[in-house]
Short mmCIF file of C-alpha atoms in Angstrom, two decimals:
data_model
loop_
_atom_site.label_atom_id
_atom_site.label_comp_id
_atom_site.label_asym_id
_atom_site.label_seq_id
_atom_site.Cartn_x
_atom_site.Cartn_y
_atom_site.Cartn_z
CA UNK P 128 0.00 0.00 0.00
CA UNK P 129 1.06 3.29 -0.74
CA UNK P 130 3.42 5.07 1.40
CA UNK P 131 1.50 8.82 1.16
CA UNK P 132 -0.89 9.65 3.67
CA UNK P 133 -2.59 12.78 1.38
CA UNK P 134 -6.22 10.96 1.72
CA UNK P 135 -5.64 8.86 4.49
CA UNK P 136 -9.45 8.06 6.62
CA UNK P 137 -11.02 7.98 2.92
CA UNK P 138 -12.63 4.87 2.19
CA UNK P 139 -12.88 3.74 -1.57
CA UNK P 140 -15.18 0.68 -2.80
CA UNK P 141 -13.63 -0.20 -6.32
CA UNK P 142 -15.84 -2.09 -8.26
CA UNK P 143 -14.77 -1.87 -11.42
CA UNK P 144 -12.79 -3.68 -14.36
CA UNK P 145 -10.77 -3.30 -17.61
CA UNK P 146 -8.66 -0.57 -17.56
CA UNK P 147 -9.91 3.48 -17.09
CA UNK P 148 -12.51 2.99 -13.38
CA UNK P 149 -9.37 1.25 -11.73
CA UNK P 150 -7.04 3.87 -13.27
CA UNK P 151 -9.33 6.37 -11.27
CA UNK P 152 -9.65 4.21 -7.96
CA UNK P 153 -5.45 3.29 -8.36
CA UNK P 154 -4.63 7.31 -8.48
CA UNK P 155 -6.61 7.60 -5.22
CA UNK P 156 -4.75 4.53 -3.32
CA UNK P 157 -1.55 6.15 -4.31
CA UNK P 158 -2.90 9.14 -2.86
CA UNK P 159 -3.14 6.66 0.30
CA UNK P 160 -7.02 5.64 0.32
CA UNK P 161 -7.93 2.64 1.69
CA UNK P 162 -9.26 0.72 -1.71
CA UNK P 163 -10.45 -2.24 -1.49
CA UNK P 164 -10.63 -3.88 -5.27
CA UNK P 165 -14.29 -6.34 -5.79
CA UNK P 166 -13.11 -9.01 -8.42
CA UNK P 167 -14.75 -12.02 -9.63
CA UNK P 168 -13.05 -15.75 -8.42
CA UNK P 169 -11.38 -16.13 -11.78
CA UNK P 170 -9.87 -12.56 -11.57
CA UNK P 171 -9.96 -9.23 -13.86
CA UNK P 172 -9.22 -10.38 -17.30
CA UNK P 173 -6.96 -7.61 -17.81
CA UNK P 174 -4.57 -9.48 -15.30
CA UNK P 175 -3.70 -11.75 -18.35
CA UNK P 176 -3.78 -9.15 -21.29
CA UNK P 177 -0.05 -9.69 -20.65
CA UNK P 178 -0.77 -12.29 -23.59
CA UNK P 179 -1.60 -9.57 -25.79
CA UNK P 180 2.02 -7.59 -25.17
CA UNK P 181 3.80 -10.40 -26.14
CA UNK P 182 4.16 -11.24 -22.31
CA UNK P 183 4.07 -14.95 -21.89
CA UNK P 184 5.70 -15.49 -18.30
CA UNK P 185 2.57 -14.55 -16.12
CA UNK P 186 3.59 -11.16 -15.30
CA UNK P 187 0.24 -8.51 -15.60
CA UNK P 188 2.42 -5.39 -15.66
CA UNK P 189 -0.48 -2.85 -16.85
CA UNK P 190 -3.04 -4.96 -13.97
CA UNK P 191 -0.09 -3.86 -11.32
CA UNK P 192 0.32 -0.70 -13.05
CA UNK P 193 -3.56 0.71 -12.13
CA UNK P 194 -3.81 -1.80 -9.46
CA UNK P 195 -0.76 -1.93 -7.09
CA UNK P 196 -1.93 -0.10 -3.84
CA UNK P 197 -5.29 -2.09 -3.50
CA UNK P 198 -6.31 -4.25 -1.28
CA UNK P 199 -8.02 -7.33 -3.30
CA UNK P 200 -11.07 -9.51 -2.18
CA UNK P 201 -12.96 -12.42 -4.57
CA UNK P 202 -16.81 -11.71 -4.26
CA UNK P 203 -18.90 -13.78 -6.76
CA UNK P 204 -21.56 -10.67 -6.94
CA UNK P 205 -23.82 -12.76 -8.58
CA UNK P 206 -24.61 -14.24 -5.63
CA UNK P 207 -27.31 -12.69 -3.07
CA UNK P 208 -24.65 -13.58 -0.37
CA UNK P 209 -21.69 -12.00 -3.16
CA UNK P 210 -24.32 -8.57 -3.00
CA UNK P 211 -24.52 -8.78 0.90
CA UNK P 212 -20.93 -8.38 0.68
CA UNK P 213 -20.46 -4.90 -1.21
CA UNK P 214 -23.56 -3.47 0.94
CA UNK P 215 -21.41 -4.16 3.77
CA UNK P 216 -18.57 -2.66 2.55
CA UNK P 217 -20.51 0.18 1.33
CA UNK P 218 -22.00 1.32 4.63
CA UNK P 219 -18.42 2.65 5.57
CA UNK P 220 -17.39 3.58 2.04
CA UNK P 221 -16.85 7.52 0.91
CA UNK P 222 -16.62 6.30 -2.66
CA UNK P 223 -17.71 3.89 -4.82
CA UNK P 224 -16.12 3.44 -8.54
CA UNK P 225 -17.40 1.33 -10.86
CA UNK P 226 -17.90 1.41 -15.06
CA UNK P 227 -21.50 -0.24 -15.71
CA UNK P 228 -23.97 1.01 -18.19
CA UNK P 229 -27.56 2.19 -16.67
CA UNK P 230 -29.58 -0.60 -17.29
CA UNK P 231 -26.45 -2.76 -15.92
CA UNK P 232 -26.91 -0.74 -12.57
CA UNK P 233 -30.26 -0.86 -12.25
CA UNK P 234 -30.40 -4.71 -12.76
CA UNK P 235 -28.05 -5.24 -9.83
CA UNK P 236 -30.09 -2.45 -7.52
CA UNK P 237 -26.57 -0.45 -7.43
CA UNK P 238 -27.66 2.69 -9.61
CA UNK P 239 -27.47 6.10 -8.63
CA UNK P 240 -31.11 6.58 -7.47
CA UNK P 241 -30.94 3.65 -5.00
CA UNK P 242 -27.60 4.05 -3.77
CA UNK P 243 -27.86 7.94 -2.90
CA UNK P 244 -31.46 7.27 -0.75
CA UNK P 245 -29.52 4.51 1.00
CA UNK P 246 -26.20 6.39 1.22
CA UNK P 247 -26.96 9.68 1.01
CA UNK P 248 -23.05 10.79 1.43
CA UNK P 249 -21.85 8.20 -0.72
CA UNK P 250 -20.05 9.31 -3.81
CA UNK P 251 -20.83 7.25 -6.71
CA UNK P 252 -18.34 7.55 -10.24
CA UNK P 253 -18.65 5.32 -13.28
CA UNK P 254 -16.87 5.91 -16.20
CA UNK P 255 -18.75 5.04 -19.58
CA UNK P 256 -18.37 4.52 -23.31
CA UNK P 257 -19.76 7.51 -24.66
CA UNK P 258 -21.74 9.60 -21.46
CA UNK P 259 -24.94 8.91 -19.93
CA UNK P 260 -27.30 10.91 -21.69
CA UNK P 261 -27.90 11.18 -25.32
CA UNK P 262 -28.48 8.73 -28.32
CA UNK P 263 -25.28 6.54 -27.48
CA UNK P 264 -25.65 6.45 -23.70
CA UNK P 265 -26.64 2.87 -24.02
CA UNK P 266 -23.75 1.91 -26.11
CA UNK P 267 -20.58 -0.16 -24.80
CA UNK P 268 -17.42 1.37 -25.72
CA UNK P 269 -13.80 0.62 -25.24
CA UNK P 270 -11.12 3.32 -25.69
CA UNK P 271 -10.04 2.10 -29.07
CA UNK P 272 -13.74 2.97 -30.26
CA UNK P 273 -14.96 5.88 -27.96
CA UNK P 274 -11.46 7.67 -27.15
CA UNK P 275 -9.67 7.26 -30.76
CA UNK P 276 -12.23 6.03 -33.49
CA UNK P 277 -15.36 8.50 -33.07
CA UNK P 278 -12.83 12.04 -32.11
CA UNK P 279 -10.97 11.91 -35.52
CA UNK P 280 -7.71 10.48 -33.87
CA UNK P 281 -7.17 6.96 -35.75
CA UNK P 282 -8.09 9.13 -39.36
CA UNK P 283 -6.97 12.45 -39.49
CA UNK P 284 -3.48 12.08 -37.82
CA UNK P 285 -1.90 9.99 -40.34
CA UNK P 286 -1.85 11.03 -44.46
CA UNK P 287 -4.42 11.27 -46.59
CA UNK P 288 -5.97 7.64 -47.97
CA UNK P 289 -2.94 6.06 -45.20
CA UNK P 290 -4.25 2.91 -43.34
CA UNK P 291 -5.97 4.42 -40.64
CA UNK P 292 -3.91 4.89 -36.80
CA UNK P 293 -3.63 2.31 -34.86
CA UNK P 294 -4.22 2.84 -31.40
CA UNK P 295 -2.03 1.13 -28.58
CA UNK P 296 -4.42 -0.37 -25.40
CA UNK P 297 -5.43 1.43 -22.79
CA UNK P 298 -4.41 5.12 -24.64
CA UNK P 299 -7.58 6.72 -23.80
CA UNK P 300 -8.46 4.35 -20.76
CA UNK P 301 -5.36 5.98 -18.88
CA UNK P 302 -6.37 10.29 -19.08
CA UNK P 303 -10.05 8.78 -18.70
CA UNK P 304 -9.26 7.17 -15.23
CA UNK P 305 -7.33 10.59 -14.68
CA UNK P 306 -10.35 12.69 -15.75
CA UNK P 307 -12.65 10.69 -13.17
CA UNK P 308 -9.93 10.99 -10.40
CA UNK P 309 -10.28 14.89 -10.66
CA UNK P 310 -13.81 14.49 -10.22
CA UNK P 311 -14.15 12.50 -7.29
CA UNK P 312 -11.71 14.66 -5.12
CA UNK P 313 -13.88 17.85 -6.18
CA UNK P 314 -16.91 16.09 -5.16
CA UNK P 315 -15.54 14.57 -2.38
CA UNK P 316 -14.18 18.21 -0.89
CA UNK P 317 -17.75 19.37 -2.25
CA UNK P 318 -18.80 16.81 0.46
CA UNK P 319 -16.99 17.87 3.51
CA UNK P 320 -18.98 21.22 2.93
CA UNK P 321 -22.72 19.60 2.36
CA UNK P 322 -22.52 16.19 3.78
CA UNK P 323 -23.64 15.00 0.32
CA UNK P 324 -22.56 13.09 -1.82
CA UNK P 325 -22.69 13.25 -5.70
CA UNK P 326 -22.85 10.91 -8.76
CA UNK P 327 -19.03 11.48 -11.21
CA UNK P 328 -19.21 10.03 -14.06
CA UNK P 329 -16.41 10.37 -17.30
CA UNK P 330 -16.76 8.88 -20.86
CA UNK P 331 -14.22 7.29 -23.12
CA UNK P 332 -15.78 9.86 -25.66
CA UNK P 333 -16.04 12.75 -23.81
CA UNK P 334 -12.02 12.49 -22.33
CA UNK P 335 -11.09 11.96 -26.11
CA UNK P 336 -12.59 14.91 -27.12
CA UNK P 337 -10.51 16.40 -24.85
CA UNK P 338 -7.23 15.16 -25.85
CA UNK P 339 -7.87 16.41 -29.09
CA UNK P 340 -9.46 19.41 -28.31
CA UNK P 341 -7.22 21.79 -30.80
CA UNK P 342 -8.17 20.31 -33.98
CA UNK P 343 -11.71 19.46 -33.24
CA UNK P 344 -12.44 23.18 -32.05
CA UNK P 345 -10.54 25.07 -34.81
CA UNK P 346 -11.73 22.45 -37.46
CA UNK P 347 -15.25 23.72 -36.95
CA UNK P 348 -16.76 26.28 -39.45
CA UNK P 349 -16.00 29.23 -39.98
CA UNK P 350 -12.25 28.13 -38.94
CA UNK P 351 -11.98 25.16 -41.24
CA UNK P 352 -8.60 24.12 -39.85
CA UNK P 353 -8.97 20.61 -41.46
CA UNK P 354 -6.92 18.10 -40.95
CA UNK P 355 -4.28 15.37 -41.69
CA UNK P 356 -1.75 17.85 -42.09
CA UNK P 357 1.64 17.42 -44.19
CA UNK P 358 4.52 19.03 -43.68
CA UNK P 359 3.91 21.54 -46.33
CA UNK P 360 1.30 22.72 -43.58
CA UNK P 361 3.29 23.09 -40.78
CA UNK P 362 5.75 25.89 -39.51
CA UNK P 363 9.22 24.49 -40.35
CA UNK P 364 10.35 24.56 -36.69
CA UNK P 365 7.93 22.83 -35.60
CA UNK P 366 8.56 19.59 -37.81
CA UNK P 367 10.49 16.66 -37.49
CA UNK P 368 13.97 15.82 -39.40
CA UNK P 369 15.55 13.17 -40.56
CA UNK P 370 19.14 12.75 -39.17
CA UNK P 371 22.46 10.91 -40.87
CA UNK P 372 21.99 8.23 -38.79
CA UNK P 373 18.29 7.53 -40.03
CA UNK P 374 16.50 8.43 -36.95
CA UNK P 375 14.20 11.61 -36.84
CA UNK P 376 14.24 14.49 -34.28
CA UNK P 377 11.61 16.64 -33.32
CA UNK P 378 11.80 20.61 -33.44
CA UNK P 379 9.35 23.08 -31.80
CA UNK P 380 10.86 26.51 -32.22
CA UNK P 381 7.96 27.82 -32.22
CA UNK P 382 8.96 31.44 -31.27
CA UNK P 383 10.14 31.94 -34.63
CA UNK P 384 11.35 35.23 -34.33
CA UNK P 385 13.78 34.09 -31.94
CA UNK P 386 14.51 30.75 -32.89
CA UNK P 387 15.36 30.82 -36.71
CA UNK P 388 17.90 33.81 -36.18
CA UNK P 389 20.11 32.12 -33.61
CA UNK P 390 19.63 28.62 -35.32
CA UNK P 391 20.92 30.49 -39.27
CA UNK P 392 23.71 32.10 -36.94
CA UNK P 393 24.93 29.47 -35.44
CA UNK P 394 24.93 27.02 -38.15
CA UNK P 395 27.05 29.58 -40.35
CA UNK P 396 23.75 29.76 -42.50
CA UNK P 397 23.57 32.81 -44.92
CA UNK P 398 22.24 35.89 -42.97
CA UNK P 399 19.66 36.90 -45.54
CA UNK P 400 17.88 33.80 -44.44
CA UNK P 401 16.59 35.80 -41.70
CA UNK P 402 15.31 38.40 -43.60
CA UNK P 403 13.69 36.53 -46.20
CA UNK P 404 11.87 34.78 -43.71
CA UNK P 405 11.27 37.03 -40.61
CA UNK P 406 8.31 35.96 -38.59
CA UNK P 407 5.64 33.67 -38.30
CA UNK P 408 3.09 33.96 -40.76
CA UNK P 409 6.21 34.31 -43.43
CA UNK P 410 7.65 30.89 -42.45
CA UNK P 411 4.42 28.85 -42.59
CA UNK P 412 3.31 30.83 -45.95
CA UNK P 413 7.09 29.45 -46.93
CA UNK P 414 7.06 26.07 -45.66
CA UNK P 415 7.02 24.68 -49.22
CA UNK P 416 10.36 26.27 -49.41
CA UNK P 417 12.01 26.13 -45.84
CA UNK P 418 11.67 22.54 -45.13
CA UNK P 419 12.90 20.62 -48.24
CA UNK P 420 15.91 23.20 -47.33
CA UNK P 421 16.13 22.14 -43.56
CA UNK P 422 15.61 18.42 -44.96
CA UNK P 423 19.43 18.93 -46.61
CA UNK P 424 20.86 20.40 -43.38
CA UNK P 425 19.45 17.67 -40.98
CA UNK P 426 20.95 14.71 -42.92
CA UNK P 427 23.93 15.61 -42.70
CA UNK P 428 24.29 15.27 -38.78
CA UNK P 429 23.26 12.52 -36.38
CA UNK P 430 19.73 13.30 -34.69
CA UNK P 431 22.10 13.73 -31.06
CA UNK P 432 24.51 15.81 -32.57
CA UNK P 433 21.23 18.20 -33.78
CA UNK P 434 19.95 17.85 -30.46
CA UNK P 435 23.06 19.23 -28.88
CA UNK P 436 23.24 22.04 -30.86
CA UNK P 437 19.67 22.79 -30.85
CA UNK P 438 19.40 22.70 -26.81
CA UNK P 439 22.85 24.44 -26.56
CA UNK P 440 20.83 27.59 -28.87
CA UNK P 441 17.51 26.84 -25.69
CA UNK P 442 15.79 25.95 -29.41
CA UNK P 443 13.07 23.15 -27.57
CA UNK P 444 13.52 19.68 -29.45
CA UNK P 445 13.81 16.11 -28.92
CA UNK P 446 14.82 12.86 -30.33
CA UNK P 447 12.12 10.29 -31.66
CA UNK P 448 12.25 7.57 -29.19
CA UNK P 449 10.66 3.83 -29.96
CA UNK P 450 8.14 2.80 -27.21
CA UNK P 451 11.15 0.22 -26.39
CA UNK P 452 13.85 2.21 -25.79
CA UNK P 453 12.01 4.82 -23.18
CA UNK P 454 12.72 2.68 -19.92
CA UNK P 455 16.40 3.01 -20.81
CA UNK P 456 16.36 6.59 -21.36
CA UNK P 457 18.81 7.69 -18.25
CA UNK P 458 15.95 10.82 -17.51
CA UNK P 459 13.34 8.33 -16.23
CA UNK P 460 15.01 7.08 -13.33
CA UNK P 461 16.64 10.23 -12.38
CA UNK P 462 13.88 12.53 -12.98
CA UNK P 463 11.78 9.63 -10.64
CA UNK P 464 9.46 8.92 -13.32
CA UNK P 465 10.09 5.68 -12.94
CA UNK P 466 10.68 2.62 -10.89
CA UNK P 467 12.21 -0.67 -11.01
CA UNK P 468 9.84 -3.05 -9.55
CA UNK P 469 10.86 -6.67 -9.40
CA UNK P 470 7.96 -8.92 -11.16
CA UNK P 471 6.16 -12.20 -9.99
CA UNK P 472 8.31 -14.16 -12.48
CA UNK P 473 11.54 -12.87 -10.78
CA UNK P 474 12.11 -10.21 -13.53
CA UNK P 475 12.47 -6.22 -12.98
CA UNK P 476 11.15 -4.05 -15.22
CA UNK P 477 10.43 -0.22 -14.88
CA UNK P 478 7.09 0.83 -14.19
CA UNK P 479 5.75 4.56 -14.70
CA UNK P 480 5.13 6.50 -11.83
CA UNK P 481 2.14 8.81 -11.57
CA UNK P 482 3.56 12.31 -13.33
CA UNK P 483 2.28 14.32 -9.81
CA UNK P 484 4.99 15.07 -7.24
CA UNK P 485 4.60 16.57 -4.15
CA UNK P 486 7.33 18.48 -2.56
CA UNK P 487 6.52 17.36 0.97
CA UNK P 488 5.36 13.94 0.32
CA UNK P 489 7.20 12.71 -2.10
CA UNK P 490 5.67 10.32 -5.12
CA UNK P 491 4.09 7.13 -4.88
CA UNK P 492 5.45 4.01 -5.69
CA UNK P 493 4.24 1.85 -8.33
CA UNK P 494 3.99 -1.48 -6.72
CA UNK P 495 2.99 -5.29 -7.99
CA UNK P 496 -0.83 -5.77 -6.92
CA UNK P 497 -1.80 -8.61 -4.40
CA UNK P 498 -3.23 -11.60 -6.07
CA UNK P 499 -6.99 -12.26 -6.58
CA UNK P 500 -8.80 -12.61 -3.06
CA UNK P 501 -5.11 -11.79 -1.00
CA UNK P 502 -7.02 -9.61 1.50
CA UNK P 503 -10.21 -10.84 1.18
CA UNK P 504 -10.49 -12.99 4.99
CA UNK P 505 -8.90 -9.49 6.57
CA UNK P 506 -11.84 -7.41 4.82
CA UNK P 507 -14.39 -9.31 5.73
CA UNK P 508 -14.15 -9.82 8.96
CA UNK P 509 -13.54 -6.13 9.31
CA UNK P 510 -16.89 -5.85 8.33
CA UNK P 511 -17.99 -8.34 10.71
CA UNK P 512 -18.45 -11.49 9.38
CA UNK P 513 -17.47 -14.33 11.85
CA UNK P 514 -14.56 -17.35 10.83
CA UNK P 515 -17.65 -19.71 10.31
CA UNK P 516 -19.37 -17.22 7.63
CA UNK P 517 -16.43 -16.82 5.77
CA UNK P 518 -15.64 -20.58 5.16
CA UNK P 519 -18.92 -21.33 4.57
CA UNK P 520 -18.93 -18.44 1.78
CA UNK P 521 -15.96 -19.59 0.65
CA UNK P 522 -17.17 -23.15 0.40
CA UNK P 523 -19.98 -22.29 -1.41
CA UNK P 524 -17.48 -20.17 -3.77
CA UNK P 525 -19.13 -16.98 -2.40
CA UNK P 526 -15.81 -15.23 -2.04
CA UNK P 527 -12.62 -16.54 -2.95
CA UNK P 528 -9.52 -16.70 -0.24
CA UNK P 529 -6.59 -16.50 -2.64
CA UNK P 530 -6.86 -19.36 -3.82
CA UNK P 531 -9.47 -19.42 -6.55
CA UNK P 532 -6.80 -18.12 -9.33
CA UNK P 533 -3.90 -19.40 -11.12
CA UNK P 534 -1.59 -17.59 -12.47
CA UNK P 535 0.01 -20.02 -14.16
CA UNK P 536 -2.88 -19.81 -16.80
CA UNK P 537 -1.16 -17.19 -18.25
CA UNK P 538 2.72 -18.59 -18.85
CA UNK P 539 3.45 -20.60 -22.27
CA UNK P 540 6.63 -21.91 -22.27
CA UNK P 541 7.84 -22.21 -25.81
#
C-alpha cells in the first residue's frame, strides 16, 4: 500500500474492471485511500492481457500498473450472499467506482437513485463509453472505439488515404481514469462542505474529445482548420527531421522570431535567411520552401549531434524515441518517473510513476498488486463477518480466499 498519507481516513469501494474505473480508484490509493478492489473468483481479465504484449511469463504489468496499492477480495456478486458483501462494505465507504452502463446498474439495484437514498453521502463515479445521456448512452465502448475512433484520432493524424492509426491499449483508458480521479476529489471536498454526496461520471468519448481538443475546435466552421496535415502545412520549426543516422528528431521553435535567427547564426547559414523569412506567418506561408531546405541540413548530422546544438541555442527539441527504448532513457530514473519493480516471475522491469509530485510527500510508488482474493479474509471480517461465515462463503465459492486463481494460466513456455 502506498506510502502517502494525502487521503488517508477515505474509504474507496472499487468495483470496477478493464482498464480506465481502476485507473481512477489506483490514483486515489496512491494518494493513500484505503481501496479495497471487488473481483470475480477467476480474476480481472486484464490481469492476463499480458498475452496480448507479447508477455508470456505470467507477469500482468499494466493490472499492477492501475492496481498496485489495492487491497483485493474475490466476491462472486452474482450471488445474493456476493451482493450482501459490497452493501457491507458500502456502509463505511466515501466512494464507490465502478464502469457499468444504466440498465447494468439498475439490474443489480446499485444505480445512482438507490444508492444515494440509502447512502446519502456516498459518492458514486462510473466511467462510460460515450456519457450517460444522449443517443449513445446505451452503447458499450472501449477506448479504441470511444477515445480514438469517433474524435478523428485513428483518421486524421496519419496522411491522406494512409491505413488508418492504430491505437495502442489502454491510450484513452489511462487520461479517462485521470479525468474521473479529478472528479471525485472535487466532489468529495464538495462533500466535507454539504454532507452530500454526488454521482461522477467520465466517458471514453467525452475524455477523447478532450485530448484532441485543438483540432476538433478550430476544425469547426468558420475556422476550417482541417486536418491530416503534411509538412507543407506546418511551420518548419515545428517539424520533425531526418538525421544521418536515419533516426528523426523533433523541433518546436515555435517562437520563430527568436529561434530561426540564432539557429541560421549558429549554423554559419547565410544571414539573408533571416530576412527573407522574418516571422511567423512568413515561415508557414514558406514552408514549401524552408523545409525541403532544412531536410538537406538535418541529414547531414546525427539526430544527437542536432539535439546538442539545438538545446545548446535553448531551441526546444527532442529525439524520436521507440516505445522500447524509453525505460532506458537515463531521464526516467533520475527525474523519478520511474521505478524498477521486481515482477512475480523474478524479472524487474520499470514501471511509470504517476507524473504528480509533491514536494513534501514525495511520489508514490508503483507497486505489484496482491493476487486475486489476497485480503479478502482481513476485509471481511472487518466488516464483521465471523470465521464460520467466511468458510462457509468460501465453500460455497461466495468469495474466494486466494486461492481461486492461477496464475500459471497465463505462462506458455515455448
Amino acid at each position: 500500500m502506498s506510502d502517502l498519507k494525502l487521503l488517508d481516513g477515505v474509504k474507496v469501494v472499487d468495483m470496477s474492471a478493464f482498464v480506465a474505473a481502476p485507473m481512477a480508484a489506483e490514483i486515489l490509493a496512491e494518494y493513500g485511500a484505503d481501496v479495497v478492489r471487488i473481483e470475480p473468483l477467476t480474476g480481472d481479465g486484464i490481469r492476463g492481457s499480458g498475452m496480448t504484449q507479447n508477455i508470456y511469463n505470467g507477469d500482468a504489468p499494466l493490472y499492477d500498473a492501475i492496481n498496485g496499492n489495492k487491497r483485493h477480495i474475490a466476491v462472486n456478486t452474482r450471488t445474493a450472499e456476493g451482493m450482501g458483501v459490497l452493501w457491507k462494505l458500502l456502509e463505511t465507504a466515501d466512494i464507490f467506482i465502478c464502469h457499468m452502463r444504466e440498465k447494468d446498474m439498475v439490474k443489480l439495484g446499485i444505480d445512482w437513485d438507490t444508492l444515494h437514498a440509502k447512502f446519502p453521502a456516498l459518492i458514486y463515479a462510473n466511467t462510460t463509453g460515450y456519457g450517460s445521456t444522449g443517443p449513445l448512452a446505451s452503447r458499450g465502448g472501449f477506448d479504441m472505439i470511444a477515445y480514438a475512433t469517433r474524435t478523428g484520432l485513428t483518421t486524421d493524424v496519419v496522411p491522406e488515404g494512409a491505413h488508418p492509426y492504430m491505437p495502442y491499449q489502454a491510450q484513452g483508458d489511462i487520461p479517462t481514469g485521470l479525468y474521473l480521479s479529478i472528479g471525485i476529489m472535487a466532489a468529495y471536498i464538495n462533500r466535507l462542505r454539504t454532507g452530500l454526496g454526488d454521482q461522477v461520471s467520465c466517458s471514453l468519448y467525452g475524455s477523447g474529445m478532450m485530448s484532441a481538443m485543438v483540432p476538433i475546435l478550430s476544425g469547426q466552421k468558420p475556422y476550417n482548420n482541417l486536418w491530416p496535415k503534411g509538412r507543407e502545412n506546418v511551420l518548419p520549426f515545428s517539424c520533425m527531421y531526418r538525421g544521418s543516422d536515419d533516426r528523426w528528431i523533433m523541433v518546436a521553435g515555435l517562437q520563430w522570431h527568436k529561434d530561426w535567427p540564432r539557429f541560421v547564426a549558429r549554423l554559419g547559414l547565410d544571414p539573408e535567411l533571416v530576412t527573407k523569412y522574418p516571422d511567423y506567418m512568413t515561415a508557414l506561408a514558406k514552408s514549401n520552401e524552408i523545409i525541403p531546405m532544412l531536410d538537406e541540413l538535418f541529414a547531414t548530422k546525427t539526430v544527437q549531434e542536432w539535439s546538442d546544438i539545438l538545446t545548446e541555442e535553448d531551441i526546444p527539441n527532442d529525439i524520436c524515441l521507440k516505445f522500447s527504448e524509453v525505460a532506458d532513457d537515463p531521464a526516467v530514473l533520475t527525474g523519478n518517473l520511474m521505478k524498477e519493480v521486481e515482477m512475480p516471475s523474478g524479472e524487474v522491469i520499470k514501471m511509470p510513476r504517476t507524473p504528480v509530485y509533491f514536494r513534501e510527500a514525495g511520489a508514490p510508488d508503483p507497486v505489484v498488486a496482491p493476487t486475486v482474493g489476497a485480503d479478502t479474509e482481513v476485509v471481511l471480517k472487518e466488516c464483521g463477518y465471523t470465521d464460520e461465515e467466511i468458510k462457509k462463503m468460501a465453500e460455497e465459492k461466495v468469495v474466494g480466499l486466494g486461492d481461486t486463481w492461477d496464475r500459471s494460466m497465463y505462462v506458455i513456455k515455448f
